[in-house]
Amino acid sequence: EIVLTQSPATLSLSPGERATLSCRASQSVSSYLVWYQQKPGQAPRLLIYDASNRATGIPARFSGSGSGTDFTLTISSLEPEDFVVYYCQQRSNWPPTFGQGTRLEIK
Amino acid sequence: EVQLLESGGGLVQPGGSLRLSCAASGFTFSSYAMSWVRQAPGKGLEWVSSISGSGGTTYYADSVKGRFTISRDNSKNTLYLQMNSLRAEDTAVYYCAKDPNTGTTGRNPSFDSWGQGTLVTVSS
């Protein structure tokens, strides 16, 4: 099973700042890496698929990069509604696995 | 608009059974693999099970294999999860989720649409 490690666990920033979230895989997942956003009390929402493709309706301030074992989700300028939890997920190898999440909090 | 609506959650004793349902609308249900993903209180996401669009292929996490059964009725646009021999560690919100790609088996899913979730609590 591929283990995804997200860092940091919690990231403290201010609105308007740039956020960089990391997801590292225990072995290569090629570009089959997905990012989700989860707001409190809500289901996750697909943000980025196949490492770098924004899902429908996702603002341009969200971008993804990476391949192999190291991936990054970047939020170029944080809006107040972005301070929630983000998960990565790999769909390269069975079983599909998720990272433990990064919580983005207001500094 | 894609809509997924789960039902069937509740409180059950250890060793008991429960069947979850997920009513789908807004897309051609039979063309897409579907999955169940769960989230224990205050914890992260865990993939549970997936099923191909035809229903002919299924996959299970080791933690539920032999106890849970995923199925679908494409005539009713409904996904199911039969959960038997429930344990305290199965306590979670269970989400049904749709694969974004048509014709996949469900072996390597991602999830572009999610239901609102249904809470399953296993406790005596």
mmCIF file of C-alpha atoms in Angstrom:
data_model
loop_
_atom_site.group_PDB
_atom_site.id
_atom_site.type_symbol
_atom_site.label_atom_id
_atom_site.label_comp_id
_atom_site.label_asym_id
_atom_site.label_seq_id
_atom_site.Cartn_x
_atom_site.Cartn_y
_atom_site.Cartn_z
ATOM 1 C CA GLU A 1 0.000 0.000 0.000
ATOM 2 C CA ILE A 2 1.282 3.449 -0.910
ATOM 3 C CA VAL A 3 1.561 5.808 2.046
ATOM 4 C CA LEU A 4 0.996 9.508 1.414
ATOM 5 C CA THR A 5 2.560 11.910 3.898
ATOM 6 C CA GLN A 6 1.257 15.473 3.929
ATOM 7 C CA SER A 7 3.211 18.331 5.422
ATOM 8 C CA PRO A 8 2.879 20.382 7.391
ATOM 9 C CA ALA A 9 0.017 19.016 9.461
ATOM 10 C CA THR A 10 -1.065 22.575 10.179
ATOM 11 C CA LEU A 11 -0.091 25.687 8.250
ATOM 12 C CA SER A 12 -0.656 29.130 9.768
ATOM 13 C CA LEU A 13 -0.854 31.996 7.294
ATOM 14 C CA SER A 14 -2.708 35.254 6.729
ATOM 15 C CA PRO A 15 -5.241 36.119 4.026
ATOM 16 C CA GLY A 16 -3.462 37.275 0.889
ATOM 17 C CA GLU A 17 -0.381 35.152 1.552
ATOM 18 C CA ARG A 18 0.783 32.244 -0.591
ATOM 19 C CA ALA A 19 0.254 28.701 0.706
ATOM 20 C CA THR A 20 2.369 25.714 -0.254
ATOM 21 C CA LEU A 21 1.147 22.274 0.833
ATOM 22 C CA SER A 22 3.202 19.147 0.299
ATOM 23 C CA CYS A 23 2.250 15.519 -0.355
ATOM 24 C CA ARG A 24 4.961 12.857 -0.538
ATOM 25 C CA ALA A 25 4.315 9.277 -1.696
ATOM 26 C CA SER A 26 6.178 6.225 -0.380
ATOM 27 C CA GLN A 27 6.705 5.116 -3.997
ATOM 28 C CA SER A 28 6.064 6.640 -7.382
ATOM 29 C CA VAL A 29 2.456 7.384 -8.307
ATOM 30 C CA SER A 30 3.405 8.944 -11.648
ATOM 31 C CA SER A 31 0.951 11.852 -12.064
ATOM 32 C CA TYR A 32 -2.033 10.040 -10.534
ATOM 33 C CA LEU A 33 -2.345 12.380 -7.597
ATOM 34 C CA VAL A 34 -5.533 14.198 -6.606
ATOM 35 C CA TRP A 35 -6.205 17.057 -4.173
ATOM 36 C CA TYR A 36 -9.428 17.662 -2.249
ATOM 37 C CA GLN A 37 -10.649 20.480 -0.029
ATOM 38 C CA GLN A 38 -12.934 19.788 2.920
ATOM 39 C CA LYS A 39 -14.834 22.478 4.794
ATOM 40 C CA PRO A 40 -16.220 21.766 8.282
ATOM 41 C CA GLY A 41 -19.330 19.616 8.195
ATOM 42 C CA GLN A 42 -19.146 19.185 4.429
ATOM 43 C CA ALA A 43 -18.083 16.482 2.011
ATOM 44 C CA PRO A 44 -14.709 16.824 0.324
ATOM 45 C CA ARG A 45 -14.549 18.726 -2.968
ATOM 46 C CA LEU A 46 -12.284 17.816 -5.870
ATOM 47 C CA LEU A 47 -9.714 20.559 -6.509
ATOM 48 C CA ILE A 48 -6.933 19.116 -8.669
ATOM 49 C CA TYR A 49 -6.729 15.841 -10.599
ATOM 50 C CA ASP A 50 -3.768 14.103 -12.205
ATOM 51 C CA ALA A 51 -1.385 16.329 -10.236
ATOM 52 C CA SER A 52 -1.909 19.601 -12.084
ATOM 53 C CA ASN A 53 -5.378 19.857 -13.647
ATOM 54 C CA ARG A 54 -7.930 22.090 -11.964
ATOM 55 C CA ALA A 55 -11.377 20.574 -11.628
ATOM 56 C CA THR A 56 -14.416 22.336 -13.032
ATOM 57 C CA GLY A 57 -15.242 25.551 -11.229
ATOM 58 C CA ILE A 58 -12.068 25.689 -9.139
ATOM 59 C CA PRO A 59 -10.555 29.205 -8.929
ATOM 60 C CA ALA A 60 -7.279 29.866 -10.700
ATOM 61 C CA ARG A 61 -5.513 30.648 -7.405
ATOM 62 C CA PHE A 62 -5.339 26.880 -6.814
ATOM 63 C CA SER A 63 -2.608 25.020 -8.689
ATOM 64 C CA GLY A 64 -0.943 21.637 -8.432
ATOM 65 C CA SER A 65 2.466 20.401 -9.468
ATOM 66 C CA GLY A 66 4.785 17.432 -9.160
ATOM 67 C CA SER A 67 5.207 13.892 -10.362
ATOM 68 C CA GLY A 68 6.631 10.645 -9.068
ATOM 69 C CA THR A 69 6.762 10.962 -5.287
ATOM 70 C CA ASP A 70 6.662 14.710 -4.557
ATOM 71 C CA PHE A 71 3.636 16.908 -5.101
ATOM 72 C CA THR A 72 2.607 20.437 -4.173
ATOM 73 C CA LEU A 73 -0.708 22.246 -3.894
ATOM 74 C CA THR A 74 -0.248 25.996 -4.119
ATOM 75 C CA ILE A 75 -2.821 28.643 -3.260
ATOM 76 C CA SER A 76 -1.448 31.869 -4.708
ATOM 77 C CA SER A 77 -3.327 34.365 -2.542
ATOM 78 C CA LEU A 78 -5.363 33.051 0.335
ATOM 79 C CA GLU A 79 -9.020 33.992 0.651
ATOM 80 C CA PRO A 80 -10.839 33.650 4.006
ATOM 81 C CA GLU A 81 -12.769 30.591 2.753
ATOM 82 C CA ASP A 82 -9.519 28.736 1.989
ATOM 83 C CA PHE A 83 -8.692 28.171 5.666
ATOM 84 C CA VAL A 84 -9.908 24.588 5.845
ATOM 85 C CA VAL A 85 -8.456 21.073 5.431
ATOM 86 C CA TYR A 86 -6.792 19.659 2.316
ATOM 87 C CA TYR A 87 -6.204 15.994 1.431
ATOM 88 C CA CYS A 88 -4.164 14.339 -1.274
ATOM 89 C CA GLN A 89 -5.077 10.936 -2.736
ATOM 90 C CA GLN A 90 -3.271 8.577 -5.073
ATOM 91 C CA ARG A 91 -5.029 6.496 -7.692
ATOM 92 C CA SER A 92 -1.921 4.952 -9.214
ATOM 93 C CA ASN A 93 -1.822 1.725 -7.203
ATOM 94 C CA TRP A 94 -4.523 -0.326 -5.543
ATOM 95 C CA PRO A 95 -5.729 0.326 -2.908
ATOM 96 C CA PRO A 96 -6.392 4.016 -3.355
ATOM 97 C CA THR A 97 -5.019 5.893 -0.359
ATOM 98 C CA PHE A 98 -5.316 9.358 1.165
ATOM 99 C CA GLY A 99 -2.866 11.532 3.023
ATOM 100 C CA GLN A 100 -3.681 12.465 6.602
ATOM 101 C CA GLY A 101 -4.550 16.040 5.679
ATOM 102 C CA THR A 102 -3.160 19.551 6.105
ATOM 103 C CA ARG A 103 -5.165 22.086 8.074
ATOM 104 C CA LEU A 104 -4.777 25.674 6.903
ATOM 105 C CA GLU A 105 -5.426 28.089 9.754
ATOM 106 C CA ILE A 106 -5.528 31.866 10.023
ATOM 107 C CA LYS A 107 -2.438 33.340 11.645
ATOM 108 C CA GLU B 1 -26.327 18.709 -11.832
ATOM 109 C CA VAL B 2 -24.930 15.601 -10.184
ATOM 110 C CA GLN B 3 -26.646 14.744 -6.914
ATOM 111 C CA LEU B 4 -25.814 11.920 -4.524
ATOM 112 C CA LEU B 5 -28.010 11.373 -1.491
ATOM 113 C CA GLU B 6 -27.025 8.808 1.134
ATOM 114 C CA SER B 7 -29.382 7.249 3.648
ATOM 115 C CA GLY B 8 -29.514 4.344 6.074
ATOM 116 C CA GLY B 9 -27.042 5.413 8.722
ATOM 117 C CA GLY B 10 -27.754 5.186 12.423
ATOM 118 C CA LEU B 11 -26.820 3.612 15.736
ATOM 119 C CA VAL B 12 -26.135 -0.131 15.728
ATOM 120 C CA GLN B 13 -24.682 -2.495 18.295
ATOM 121 C CA PRO B 14 -21.350 -4.243 17.741
ATOM 122 C CA GLY B 15 -21.915 -7.329 15.618
ATOM 123 C CA GLY B 16 -24.991 -5.814 14.017
ATOM 124 C CA SER B 17 -25.825 -4.986 10.417
ATOM 125 C CA LEU B 18 -26.828 -1.916 8.453
ATOM 126 C CA ARG B 19 -27.476 -1.187 4.782
ATOM 127 C CA LEU B 20 -26.582 2.181 3.314
ATOM 128 C CA SER B 21 -28.118 3.533 0.130
ATOM 129 C CA CYS B 22 -27.036 6.297 -2.209
ATOM 130 C CA ALA B 23 -29.570 7.691 -4.675
ATOM 131 C CA ALA B 24 -27.920 9.242 -7.722
ATOM 132 C CA SER B 25 -29.234 11.725 -10.262
ATOM 133 C CA GLY B 26 -27.994 14.147 -12.884
ATOM 134 C CA PHE B 27 -25.746 11.730 -14.796
ATOM 135 C CA THR B 28 -25.842 8.370 -16.570
ATOM 136 C CA PHE B 29 -25.400 6.254 -13.454
ATOM 137 C CA SER B 30 -24.539 2.981 -15.190
ATOM 138 C CA SER B 31 -21.586 4.573 -17.001
ATOM 139 C CA TYR B 32 -19.587 5.370 -13.873
ATOM 140 C CA ALA B 33 -17.830 3.411 -11.185
ATOM 141 C CA MET B 34 -18.969 4.368 -7.714
ATOM 142 C CA SER B 35 -17.302 4.156 -4.328
ATOM 143 C CA TRP B 36 -17.841 4.435 -0.610
ATOM 144 C CA VAL B 37 -15.379 6.529 1.404
ATOM 145 C CA ARG B 38 -15.595 6.939 5.170
ATOM 146 C CA GLN B 39 -14.345 9.405 7.747
ATOM 147 C CA ALA B 40 -14.151 8.554 11.419
ATOM 148 C CA PRO B 41 -14.986 11.449 13.776
ATOM 149 C CA GLY B 42 -12.176 13.995 13.688
ATOM 150 C CA LYS B 43 -10.078 11.811 11.391
ATOM 151 C CA GLY B 44 -9.063 11.649 7.746
ATOM 152 C CA LEU B 45 -10.573 9.964 4.710
ATOM 153 C CA GLU B 46 -10.485 6.193 4.127
ATOM 154 C CA TRP B 47 -11.511 4.436 0.904
ATOM 155 C CA VAL B 48 -13.864 1.538 1.705
ATOM 156 C CA SER B 49 -15.120 -0.053 -1.514
ATOM 157 C CA SER B 50 -15.700 0.506 -5.229
ATOM 158 C CA ILE B 51 -17.870 -1.038 -7.925
ATOM 159 C CA SER B 52 -17.750 -0.815 -11.708
ATOM 160 C CA GLY B 53 -20.563 0.737 -13.710
ATOM 161 C CA SER B 54 -22.035 -2.630 -14.644
ATOM 162 C CA GLY B 55 -21.683 -3.926 -11.099
ATOM 163 C CA GLY B 56 -19.597 -6.845 -12.275
ATOM 164 C CA THR B 57 -16.364 -5.844 -10.564
ATOM 165 C CA THR B 58 -15.955 -4.896 -6.932
ATOM 166 C CA TYR B 59 -13.075 -3.920 -4.662
ATOM 167 C CA TYR B 60 -12.784 -3.735 -0.885
ATOM 168 C CA ALA B 61 -10.364 -2.347 1.640
ATOM 169 C CA ASP B 62 -8.785 -5.062 3.770
ATOM 170 C CA SER B 63 -10.417 -3.528 6.848
ATOM 171 C CA VAL B 64 -13.913 -4.382 5.564
ATOM 172 C CA LYS B 65 -13.370 -7.345 3.247
ATOM 173 C CA GLY B 66 -15.616 -10.256 4.137
ATOM 174 C CA ARG B 67 -17.929 -8.041 6.200
ATOM 175 C CA PHE B 68 -19.143 -5.380 3.744
ATOM 176 C CA THR B 69 -20.764 -5.872 0.325
ATOM 177 C CA ILE B 70 -21.092 -3.150 -2.281
ATOM 178 C CA SER B 71 -23.771 -3.409 -4.949
ATOM 179 C CA ARG B 72 -25.790 -1.252 -7.307
ATOM 180 C CA ASP B 73 -29.153 -1.245 -9.043
ATOM 181 C CA ASN B 74 -28.728 0.668 -12.277
ATOM 182 C CA SER B 75 -32.477 0.543 -12.965
ATOM 183 C CA LYS B 76 -32.984 2.541 -9.749
ATOM 184 C CA ASN B 77 -29.802 4.671 -9.990
ATOM 185 C CA THR B 78 -28.895 3.520 -6.505
ATOM 186 C CA LEU B 79 -25.684 2.362 -4.852
ATOM 187 C CA TYR B 80 -25.690 0.193 -1.726
ATOM 188 C CA LEU B 81 -23.330 -0.866 1.040
ATOM 189 C CA GLN B 82 -24.385 -3.834 3.149
ATOM 190 C CA MET B 83 -22.403 -3.766 6.384
ATOM 191 C CA ASN B 84 -22.333 -6.874 8.596
ATOM 192 C CA SER B 85 -20.411 -7.790 11.752
ATOM 193 C CA LEU B 86 -19.988 -4.120 12.558
ATOM 194 C CA ARG B 87 -17.258 -3.029 14.933
ATOM 195 C CA ALA B 88 -16.682 0.119 16.956
ATOM 196 C CA GLU B 89 -13.912 1.103 14.534
ATOM 197 C CA ASP B 90 -16.467 1.227 11.694
ATOM 198 C CA THR B 91 -18.000 4.314 13.301
ATOM 199 C CA ALA B 92 -17.741 7.055 10.690
ATOM 200 C CA VAL B 93 -19.521 9.271 8.225
ATOM 201 C CA TYR B 94 -19.923 7.231 5.048
ATOM 202 C CA TYR B 95 -19.844 9.099 1.746
ATOM 203 C CA CYS B 96 -20.783 7.757 -1.649
ATOM 204 C CA ALA B 97 -18.633 9.200 -4.398
ATOM 205 C CA LYS B 98 -18.597 9.139 -8.186
ATOM 206 C CA ASP B 99 -15.603 8.445 -10.414
ATOM 207 C CA PRO B 100 -14.990 11.221 -12.950
ATOM 208 C CA ASN B 101 -14.183 8.852 -15.825
ATOM 209 C CA THR B 102 -16.607 6.654 -17.735
ATOM 210 C CA GLY B 103 -15.979 2.970 -18.241
ATOM 211 C CA THR B 104 -13.524 2.412 -15.409
ATOM 212 C CA THR B 105 -13.588 -0.662 -13.177
ATOM 213 C CA GLY B 106 -13.295 1.215 -9.896
ATOM 214 C CA ARG B 107 -9.865 -0.246 -9.135
ATOM 215 C CA ASN B 108 -8.077 3.113 -9.214
ATOM 216 C CA PRO B 109 -10.740 5.703 -8.499
ATOM 217 C CA SER B 110 -10.766 9.367 -7.823
ATOM 218 C CA PHE B 111 -13.906 11.194 -6.780
ATOM 219 C CA ASP B 112 -15.406 14.206 -8.526
ATOM 220 C CA SER B 113 -18.795 14.252 -6.804
ATOM 221 C CA TRP B 114 -19.670 13.339 -3.224
ATOM 222 C CA GLY B 115 -22.867 12.920 -1.259
ATOM 223 C CA GLN B 116 -23.440 14.741 2.017
ATOM 224 C CA GLY B 117 -22.630 11.607 4.017
ATOM 225 C CA THR B 118 -24.514 9.433 6.481
ATOM 226 C CA LEU B 119 -23.298 8.760 10.021
ATOM 227 C CA VAL B 120 -22.886 5.186 11.224
ATOM 228 C CA THR B 121 -22.307 4.751 14.953
ATOM 229 C CA VAL B 122 -21.395 1.317 16.303
ATOM 230 C CA SER B 123 -21.820 1.243 20.042
ATOM 231 C CA SER B 124 -23.502 -0.729 22.794
#
